[in-house]
């Protein structure tokens, strides 16, 4: 089953893949009956939960919601709304069919009621994502001038599946950043391979790394003075945790997930993204005012916070607690259909059918 069809219908393909997987382990093989699970942990996509409960009613279902899919979908016109309508309804209904719901942050929980008004009686618990807190191997870069004697401001942002020059958005965003650097008269360079870092001129102020291997990322974090994290309304954000684990203070937006990971004034700074002056004030402070001892103290606090709250062990224990609670929780109805639901779905399907019929006439 492909992830999309002609670059479209990705949500439909994702649902079909999940349903196929459930049928494969439940109806077309003996895998499920041999495992005899007591609980299913369904991650991110809820559409298969009703089928999962139907084919194996003995097990409880815990759904881990990263962010409501209906809020992630790009807005469109009438046709897009008609296309998304049934999937948004399926998401709300299937999410409600789970025995328990957990979310990845308090920020996600705050939008849960808005996204699913019919589930207001369900109060999701928070289970924070984790990072590997075991010591990382850092590959030293020898006497490369890129690493020696420079104060490094690091910004890490992830593209889906990494940077791809075939994706126009990736290319145009990189080009915009280069133009911005030129307008500010900042000498910049773009590295496409790690090897090219060894021949980088020492007077380069801005360095663009399009794809960063984990070993190089660890090296960058070990040498950085500050991690600058710019996304707005981030659902959670793993990058600040990676930085704090490496002992690097974080400057992030004072909204969304970073408000739960970064402690302002202790492990980093939280500032309003609409006020660039506040950000540059912190950056200037890190580069010129704060001594290495103060930055180290802040970095040590960040590392302790990650180990205490965002480790694999802590996440596993939180899931264990929620799974134990499920055994005594009241099970929601599997098919909470109402007459209004059926009428709405029928109307949407009628409009879609009429539109398709008109196109092909």
CSV table of C-alpha atoms in Angstrom, one decimal:
chain,number,residue,atom,x,y,z
A,1,UNK,CA,0.0,0.0,0.0
A,2,UNK,CA,1.6,3.3,-1.1
A,3,UNK,CA,1.9,6.3,1.2
A,4,UNK,CA,0.0,8.4,-1.3
A,5,UNK,CA,-1.5,8.3,-4.8
A,6,UNK,CA,-0.2,10.7,-7.3
A,7,UNK,CA,1.0,12.9,-4.4
A,8,UNK,CA,-2.5,13.0,-2.9
A,9,UNK,CA,-4.9,11.0,-0.7
A,10,UNK,CA,-2.2,10.5,2.0
A,11,UNK,CA,-4.6,10.2,4.9
A,12,UNK,CA,-6.7,7.7,3.0
A,13,UNK,CA,-3.7,5.6,2.2
A,14,UNK,CA,-2.5,5.8,5.8
A,15,UNK,CA,-5.9,4.6,7.1
A,16,UNK,CA,-5.9,1.7,4.6
A,17,UNK,CA,-2.4,0.6,5.6
A,18,UNK,CA,-3.4,0.5,9.2
A,19,UNK,CA,-6.6,-1.5,8.5
A,20,UNK,CA,-4.6,-3.9,6.4
A,21,UNK,CA,-2.1,-4.4,9.2
A,22,UNK,CA,-4.8,-5.2,11.7
A,23,UNK,CA,-6.5,-7.7,9.3
A,24,UNK,CA,-3.1,-9.2,8.5
A,25,UNK,CA,-2.3,-10.0,12.2
A,26,UNK,CA,-5.9,-10.9,13.2
A,27,UNK,CA,-7.6,-12.6,10.2
A,28,UNK,CA,-4.9,-13.7,7.8
A,29,UNK,CA,-2.4,-15.1,10.4
A,30,UNK,CA,-2.3,-16.5,13.9
A,31,UNK,CA,0.0,-13.8,15.1
A,32,UNK,CA,-2.5,-12.0,17.3
A,33,UNK,CA,-3.9,-15.1,18.9
A,34,UNK,CA,-0.4,-16.3,19.7
A,35,UNK,CA,0.6,-13.1,21.3
A,36,UNK,CA,-2.5,-12.8,23.5
A,37,UNK,CA,-1.9,-9.1,24.2
A,38,UNK,CA,-3.6,-7.4,27.2
A,39,UNK,CA,-3.2,-3.9,25.8
A,40,UNK,CA,-2.7,-2.3,22.4
A,41,UNK,CA,-0.8,1.0,22.2
A,42,UNK,CA,-1.9,2.8,19.1
A,43,UNK,CA,0.3,5.7,18.0
A,44,UNK,CA,-0.8,8.8,16.2
A,45,UNK,CA,-3.5,7.4,13.8
A,46,UNK,CA,-6.7,6.3,15.5
A,47,UNK,CA,-8.7,5.1,12.5
A,48,UNK,CA,-8.1,1.4,13.2
A,49,UNK,CA,-9.1,1.4,16.8
A,50,UNK,CA,-12.7,0.3,16.3
A,51,UNK,CA,-11.6,-2.6,14.1
A,52,UNK,CA,-8.9,-3.6,16.6
A,53,UNK,CA,-11.5,-3.7,19.4
A,54,UNK,CA,-13.8,-5.7,17.2
A,55,UNK,CA,-11.3,-8.4,16.2
A,56,UNK,CA,-9.7,-8.7,19.6
A,57,UNK,CA,-12.2,-7.4,22.3
A,58,UNK,CA,-10.2,-8.9,25.2
A,59,UNK,CA,-7.5,-6.3,25.0
A,60,UNK,CA,-7.7,-2.6,26.1
A,61,UNK,CA,-6.6,0.1,23.7
A,62,UNK,CA,-4.5,3.1,24.7
A,63,UNK,CA,-4.2,5.9,22.0
A,64,UNK,CA,-1.2,8.2,21.9
A,65,UNK,CA,-2.2,11.4,20.3
A,66,UNK,CA,0.7,13.6,19.0
A,67,UNK,CA,-1.6,16.2,17.6
A,68,UNK,CA,-5.1,16.1,16.0
A,69,UNK,CA,-4.7,15.3,12.4
A,70,UNK,CA,-7.6,17.5,11.4
A,71,UNK,CA,-5.6,20.5,12.7
A,72,UNK,CA,-2.5,19.5,10.7
A,73,UNK,CA,-4.3,19.3,7.4
A,74,UNK,CA,-3.8,22.2,5.0
A,75,UNK,CA,-6.8,24.3,4.6
A,76,UNK,CA,-8.5,24.4,1.2
A,77,UNK,CA,-11.7,25.3,-0.6
A,78,UNK,CA,-15.1,23.6,-0.7
A,79,UNK,CA,-13.8,20.4,-2.4
A,80,UNK,CA,-11.0,20.0,0.2
A,81,UNK,CA,-13.5,20.5,3.0
A,82,UNK,CA,-15.8,17.8,1.5
A,83,UNK,CA,-12.9,15.5,1.1
A,84,UNK,CA,-11.6,16.0,4.7
A,85,UNK,CA,-15.1,15.9,6.3
A,86,UNK,CA,-15.5,12.2,6.5
A,87,UNK,CA,-11.9,11.7,7.7
A,88,UNK,CA,-12.2,14.3,10.4
A,89,UNK,CA,-15.4,12.6,11.6
A,90,UNK,CA,-13.6,9.2,11.6
A,91,UNK,CA,-10.8,10.6,13.6
A,92,UNK,CA,-13.1,12.0,16.3
A,93,UNK,CA,-15.2,8.8,16.4
A,94,UNK,CA,-12.3,6.3,16.4
A,95,UNK,CA,-10.3,8.4,19.0
A,96,UNK,CA,-13.4,8.1,21.3
A,97,UNK,CA,-13.4,4.4,20.9
A,98,UNK,CA,-10.1,4.0,22.7
A,99,UNK,CA,-10.2,2.9,26.3
A,100,UNK,CA,-7.6,5.6,27.2
A,101,UNK,CA,-6.1,8.6,25.6
A,102,UNK,CA,-2.7,10.2,26.3
A,103,UNK,CA,-1.1,13.2,24.5
A,104,UNK,CA,2.5,14.3,24.1
A,105,UNK,CA,2.3,17.6,25.8
A,106,UNK,CA,0.0,19.9,27.8
A,107,UNK,CA,-0.1,22.1,24.7
A,108,UNK,CA,-1.6,19.3,22.7
A,109,UNK,CA,-4.1,18.6,25.5
A,110,UNK,CA,-5.1,22.2,25.4
A,111,UNK,CA,-6.3,21.9,21.8
A,112,UNK,CA,-7.7,18.4,22.2
A,113,UNK,CA,-11.1,19.7,23.4
A,114,UNK,CA,-11.3,22.3,20.6
A,115,UNK,CA,-10.5,19.6,18.0
A,116,UNK,CA,-12.9,17.0,19.4
A,117,UNK,CA,-15.8,18.8,21.2
A,118,UNK,CA,-17.7,15.5,21.4
A,119,UNK,CA,-15.0,14.1,23.6
A,120,UNK,CA,-15.0,16.8,26.3
A,121,UNK,CA,-15.7,14.2,28.9
A,122,UNK,CA,-12.3,12.5,28.1
A,123,UNK,CA,-9.4,14.2,29.8
A,124,UNK,CA,-6.1,12.9,28.2
A,125,UNK,CA,-3.1,12.3,30.4
A,126,UNK,CA,0.3,13.7,29.3
A,127,UNK,CA,3.1,11.3,28.4
A,128,UNK,CA,6.1,13.2,27.3
A,129,UNK,CA,8.3,11.9,24.4
A,130,UNK,CA,11.8,10.9,25.4
A,131,UNK,CA,15.4,11.1,24.2
A,132,UNK,CA,18.2,8.6,24.7
A,133,UNK,CA,20.0,9.8,27.8
A,134,UNK,CA,22.9,7.3,27.4
A,135,UNK,CA,26.2,8.9,26.7
A,136,UNK,CA,26.7,9.7,23.0
A,137,UNK,CA,29.8,9.1,21.1
A,138,UNK,CA,31.2,12.4,19.8
A,139,UNK,CA,33.6,12.2,16.9
A,140,UNK,CA,36.2,14.9,17.2
A,141,UNK,CA,37.0,16.9,14.1
A,142,UNK,CA,40.7,17.3,14.8
A,143,UNK,CA,42.2,20.7,14.3
A,144,UNK,CA,39.5,22.0,12.0
A,145,UNK,CA,39.1,25.7,12.5
A,146,UNK,CA,35.3,25.4,12.2
A,147,UNK,CA,35.3,24.0,15.8
A,148,UNK,CA,38.3,25.7,17.4
A,149,UNK,CA,38.1,29.2,19.0
A,150,UNK,CA,34.6,30.0,17.7
A,151,UNK,CA,31.4,30.7,19.6
A,152,UNK,CA,28.7,28.7,17.8
A,153,UNK,CA,25.0,29.6,17.6
A,154,UNK,CA,23.1,26.5,16.5
A,155,UNK,CA,19.7,26.2,15.0
A,156,UNK,CA,18.3,22.8,14.2
A,157,UNK,CA,15.1,22.3,12.2
A,158,UNK,CA,13.9,19.0,10.7
A,159,UNK,CA,12.5,18.5,7.3
A,160,UNK,CA,10.2,15.5,6.8
A,161,UNK,CA,12.5,12.7,5.7
A,162,UNK,CA,15.4,15.1,5.7
A,163,UNK,CA,16.4,17.8,3.2
A,164,UNK,CA,15.6,16.8,-0.4
A,165,UNK,CA,16.6,19.0,-3.3
A,166,UNK,CA,13.7,17.6,-5.3
A,167,UNK,CA,11.3,19.2,-2.9
A,168,UNK,CA,10.8,22.8,-4.0
A,169,UNK,CA,9.9,24.0,-0.5
A,170,UNK,CA,13.2,22.7,0.9
A,171,UNK,CA,15.2,24.4,-1.9
A,172,UNK,CA,13.3,27.8,-1.8
A,173,UNK,CA,13.6,28.0,2.0
A,174,UNK,CA,17.3,27.5,1.8
A,175,UNK,CA,17.6,30.1,-1.0
A,176,UNK,CA,15.6,32.6,1.1
A,177,UNK,CA,18.0,32.2,4.0
A,178,UNK,CA,21.0,32.7,1.7
A,179,UNK,CA,19.4,36.0,0.4
A,180,UNK,CA,18.8,37.1,4.0
A,181,UNK,CA,22.4,36.5,4.9
A,182,UNK,CA,23.6,38.4,1.8
A,183,UNK,CA,21.3,41.4,2.7
A,184,UNK,CA,22.9,41.5,6.2
A,185,UNK,CA,26.4,41.3,4.7
A,186,UNK,CA,27.1,38.0,6.5
A,187,UNK,CA,29.5,35.7,4.7
A,188,UNK,CA,27.9,32.3,4.4
A,189,UNK,CA,28.6,28.8,3.1
A,190,UNK,CA,26.6,25.7,2.5
A,191,UNK,CA,28.0,22.3,3.2
A,192,UNK,CA,26.7,19.3,1.4
A,193,UNK,CA,29.1,16.8,2.9
A,194,UNK,CA,30.9,16.5,6.3
A,195,UNK,CA,34.3,16.3,4.5
A,196,UNK,CA,33.9,19.8,3.1
A,197,UNK,CA,33.9,21.2,6.6
A,198,UNK,CA,37.7,20.7,6.7
A,199,UNK,CA,38.2,23.3,3.9
A,200,UNK,CA,35.7,25.9,5.2
A,201,UNK,CA,37.2,29.4,5.3
A,202,UNK,CA,37.6,30.7,8.9
A,203,UNK,CA,35.8,34.0,8.2
A,204,UNK,CA,32.4,32.3,7.4
A,205,UNK,CA,29.7,33.7,9.8
A,206,UNK,CA,26.7,31.6,8.8
A,207,UNK,CA,27.0,27.9,7.9
A,208,UNK,CA,24.1,26.0,6.3
A,209,UNK,CA,24.1,22.2,6.8
A,210,UNK,CA,21.4,20.7,4.7
A,211,UNK,CA,21.6,17.1,6.0
A,212,UNK,CA,23.4,16.4,9.3
A,213,UNK,CA,24.4,12.9,10.4
A,214,UNK,CA,23.9,12.1,14.1
A,215,UNK,CA,27.7,12.1,14.8
A,216,UNK,CA,28.1,15.6,13.3
A,217,UNK,CA,25.0,16.8,15.2
A,218,UNK,CA,26.5,15.5,18.4
A,219,UNK,CA,29.7,17.4,17.6
A,220,UNK,CA,27.9,20.6,16.9
A,221,UNK,CA,25.9,20.4,20.1
A,222,UNK,CA,29.1,19.7,22.1
A,223,UNK,CA,30.7,22.9,20.8
A,224,UNK,CA,27.6,25.2,20.7
A,225,UNK,CA,27.2,28.1,23.1
A,226,UNK,CA,23.4,28.4,22.4
A,227,UNK,CA,20.7,26.4,20.7
A,228,UNK,CA,18.1,28.7,19.0
A,229,UNK,CA,14.8,27.0,18.4
A,230,UNK,CA,12.4,29.1,16.3
A,231,UNK,CA,9.2,27.0,15.5
A,232,UNK,CA,5.9,28.6,16.6
A,233,UNK,CA,3.3,26.6,18.5
A,234,UNK,CA,5.4,23.5,18.4
A,235,UNK,CA,3.4,20.5,19.6
A,236,UNK,CA,6.4,19.3,21.7
A,237,UNK,CA,9.8,19.6,20.2
A,238,UNK,CA,12.6,17.1,20.6
A,239,UNK,CA,15.5,19.4,19.5
A,240,UNK,CA,15.5,21.4,22.8
A,241,UNK,CA,15.8,18.2,24.8
A,242,UNK,CA,18.8,17.1,22.6
A,243,UNK,CA,20.5,20.4,23.3
A,244,UNK,CA,19.8,20.4,27.0
A,245,UNK,CA,21.1,16.8,27.2
A,246,UNK,CA,24.3,18.0,25.7
A,247,UNK,CA,24.5,20.8,28.3
A,248,UNK,CA,23.6,23.6,25.8
A,249,UNK,CA,21.2,26.4,26.9
A,250,UNK,CA,18.2,26.9,24.7
A,251,UNK,CA,16.5,30.0,23.4
A,252,UNK,CA,13.0,29.1,22.2
A,253,UNK,CA,9.5,30.6,21.6
A,254,UNK,CA,7.4,31.2,24.7
A,255,UNK,CA,4.5,29.2,23.3
A,256,UNK,CA,3.7,25.5,22.6
A,257,UNK,CA,5.9,22.6,23.7
A,258,UNK,CA,9.1,24.5,24.6
A,259,UNK,CA,7.3,26.1,27.5
A,260,UNK,CA,7.1,22.6,29.1
A,261,UNK,CA,10.7,21.6,28.3
A,262,UNK,CA,12.7,24.8,28.8
A,263,UNK,CA,12.7,26.6,32.1
A,264,UNK,CA,13.1,30.3,31.5
A,265,UNK,CA,16.2,31.6,33.3
A,266,UNK,CA,17.4,28.2,34.4
A,267,UNK,CA,17.9,25.9,31.4
A,268,UNK,CA,17.5,28.6,28.8
A,269,UNK,CA,15.3,31.5,27.7
A,270,UNK,CA,11.7,31.7,26.4
A,271,UNK,CA,10.9,34.8,24.3
A,272,UNK,CA,8.1,36.2,22.1
A,273,UNK,CA,8.8,35.3,18.5
A,274,UNK,CA,7.2,38.6,17.4
A,275,UNK,CA,9.9,40.5,19.2
A,276,UNK,CA,13.2,39.9,17.5
A,277,UNK,CA,14.9,42.4,19.8
A,278,UNK,CA,14.3,40.2,22.8
A,279,UNK,CA,16.0,37.3,21.0
A,280,UNK,CA,19.0,39.3,19.9
A,281,UNK,CA,19.4,40.6,23.5
A,282,UNK,CA,19.7,37.0,24.8
A,283,UNK,CA,22.1,36.1,22.0
A,284,UNK,CA,24.3,39.1,22.7
A,285,UNK,CA,24.2,38.2,26.4
A,286,UNK,CA,25.4,34.6,25.7
A,287,UNK,CA,28.2,35.8,23.3
A,288,UNK,CA,29.5,38.8,25.3
A,289,UNK,CA,28.2,39.0,28.9
A,290,UNK,CA,27.8,35.5,30.4
A,291,UNK,CA,31.0,33.7,31.3
A,292,UNK,CA,31.6,30.0,30.7
A,293,UNK,CA,30.8,29.1,34.3
A,294,UNK,CA,27.4,30.6,34.1
A,295,UNK,CA,26.6,28.8,30.8
A,296,UNK,CA,27.9,25.6,32.3
A,297,UNK,CA,25.6,25.9,35.3
A,298,UNK,CA,22.7,26.5,33.0
A,299,UNK,CA,23.7,23.5,30.9
A,300,UNK,CA,24.0,21.2,33.9
A,301,UNK,CA,20.5,22.1,35.0
A,302,UNK,CA,19.2,21.4,31.5
A,303,UNK,CA,20.9,18.0,31.5
A,304,UNK,CA,19.5,17.0,34.9
A,305,UNK,CA,16.0,18.1,33.8
A,306,UNK,CA,16.1,15.9,30.7
A,307,UNK,CA,17.4,12.9,32.6
A,308,UNK,CA,14.8,13.3,35.3
A,309,UNK,CA,11.7,14.0,33.2
A,310,UNK,CA,12.3,13.1,29.5
A,311,UNK,CA,14.3,9.8,29.7
A,312,UNK,CA,13.1,6.5,28.2
A,313,UNK,CA,12.7,5.1,31.7
A,314,UNK,CA,10.4,7.9,32.7
A,315,UNK,CA,8.3,7.6,29.5
A,316,UNK,CA,8.0,3.8,30.0
A,317,UNK,CA,6.8,4.2,33.6
A,318,UNK,CA,4.2,6.8,32.5
A,319,UNK,CA,2.9,4.3,29.9
A,320,UNK,CA,2.9,1.5,32.5
A,321,UNK,CA,0.8,3.7,34.9
A,322,UNK,CA,-1.7,4.5,32.2
A,323,UNK,CA,-2.0,0.8,31.1
A,324,UNK,CA,-2.6,-0.3,34.7
A,325,UNK,CA,-5.4,2.3,35.0
A,326,UNK,CA,-7.1,1.0,31.8
A,327,UNK,CA,-7.9,-2.4,33.5
A,328,UNK,CA,-10.4,-0.7,35.7
A,329,UNK,CA,-11.6,2.0,33.4
A,330,UNK,CA,-15.1,2.0,31.9
A,331,UNK,CA,-15.0,1.0,28.2
A,332,UNK,CA,-16.6,3.5,25.8
A,333,UNK,CA,-19.2,2.3,23.3
A,334,UNK,CA,-17.7,0.9,20.1
A,335,UNK,CA,-20.2,2.5,17.8
A,336,UNK,CA,-21.6,5.7,19.2
A,337,UNK,CA,-23.6,6.6,16.1
A,338,UNK,CA,-26.4,9.1,16.3
A,339,UNK,CA,-29.0,10.0,13.7
A,340,UNK,CA,-27.2,13.4,13.1
A,341,UNK,CA,-24.0,11.5,12.4
A,342,UNK,CA,-25.6,9.3,9.8
A,343,UNK,CA,-27.4,12.3,8.2
A,344,UNK,CA,-24.2,14.4,8.0
A,345,UNK,CA,-22.1,11.6,6.6
A,346,UNK,CA,-24.8,10.8,4.0
A,347,UNK,CA,-25.1,14.4,3.0
A,348,UNK,CA,-21.3,14.7,2.5
A,349,UNK,CA,-21.1,11.5,0.5
A,350,UNK,CA,-24.1,12.7,-1.7
A,351,UNK,CA,-22.3,16.0,-2.4
A,352,UNK,CA,-19.0,14.3,-3.3
A,353,UNK,CA,-20.9,11.8,-5.6
A,354,UNK,CA,-22.8,14.7,-7.2
A,355,UNK,CA,-19.6,16.6,-7.8
A,356,UNK,CA,-17.7,13.6,-9.3
A,357,UNK,CA,-20.8,12.8,-11.5
A,358,UNK,CA,-20.8,16.4,-12.8
A,359,UNK,CA,-17.1,16.3,-13.6
A,360,UNK,CA,-17.4,13.2,-15.7
A,361,UNK,CA,-20.5,14.3,-17.6
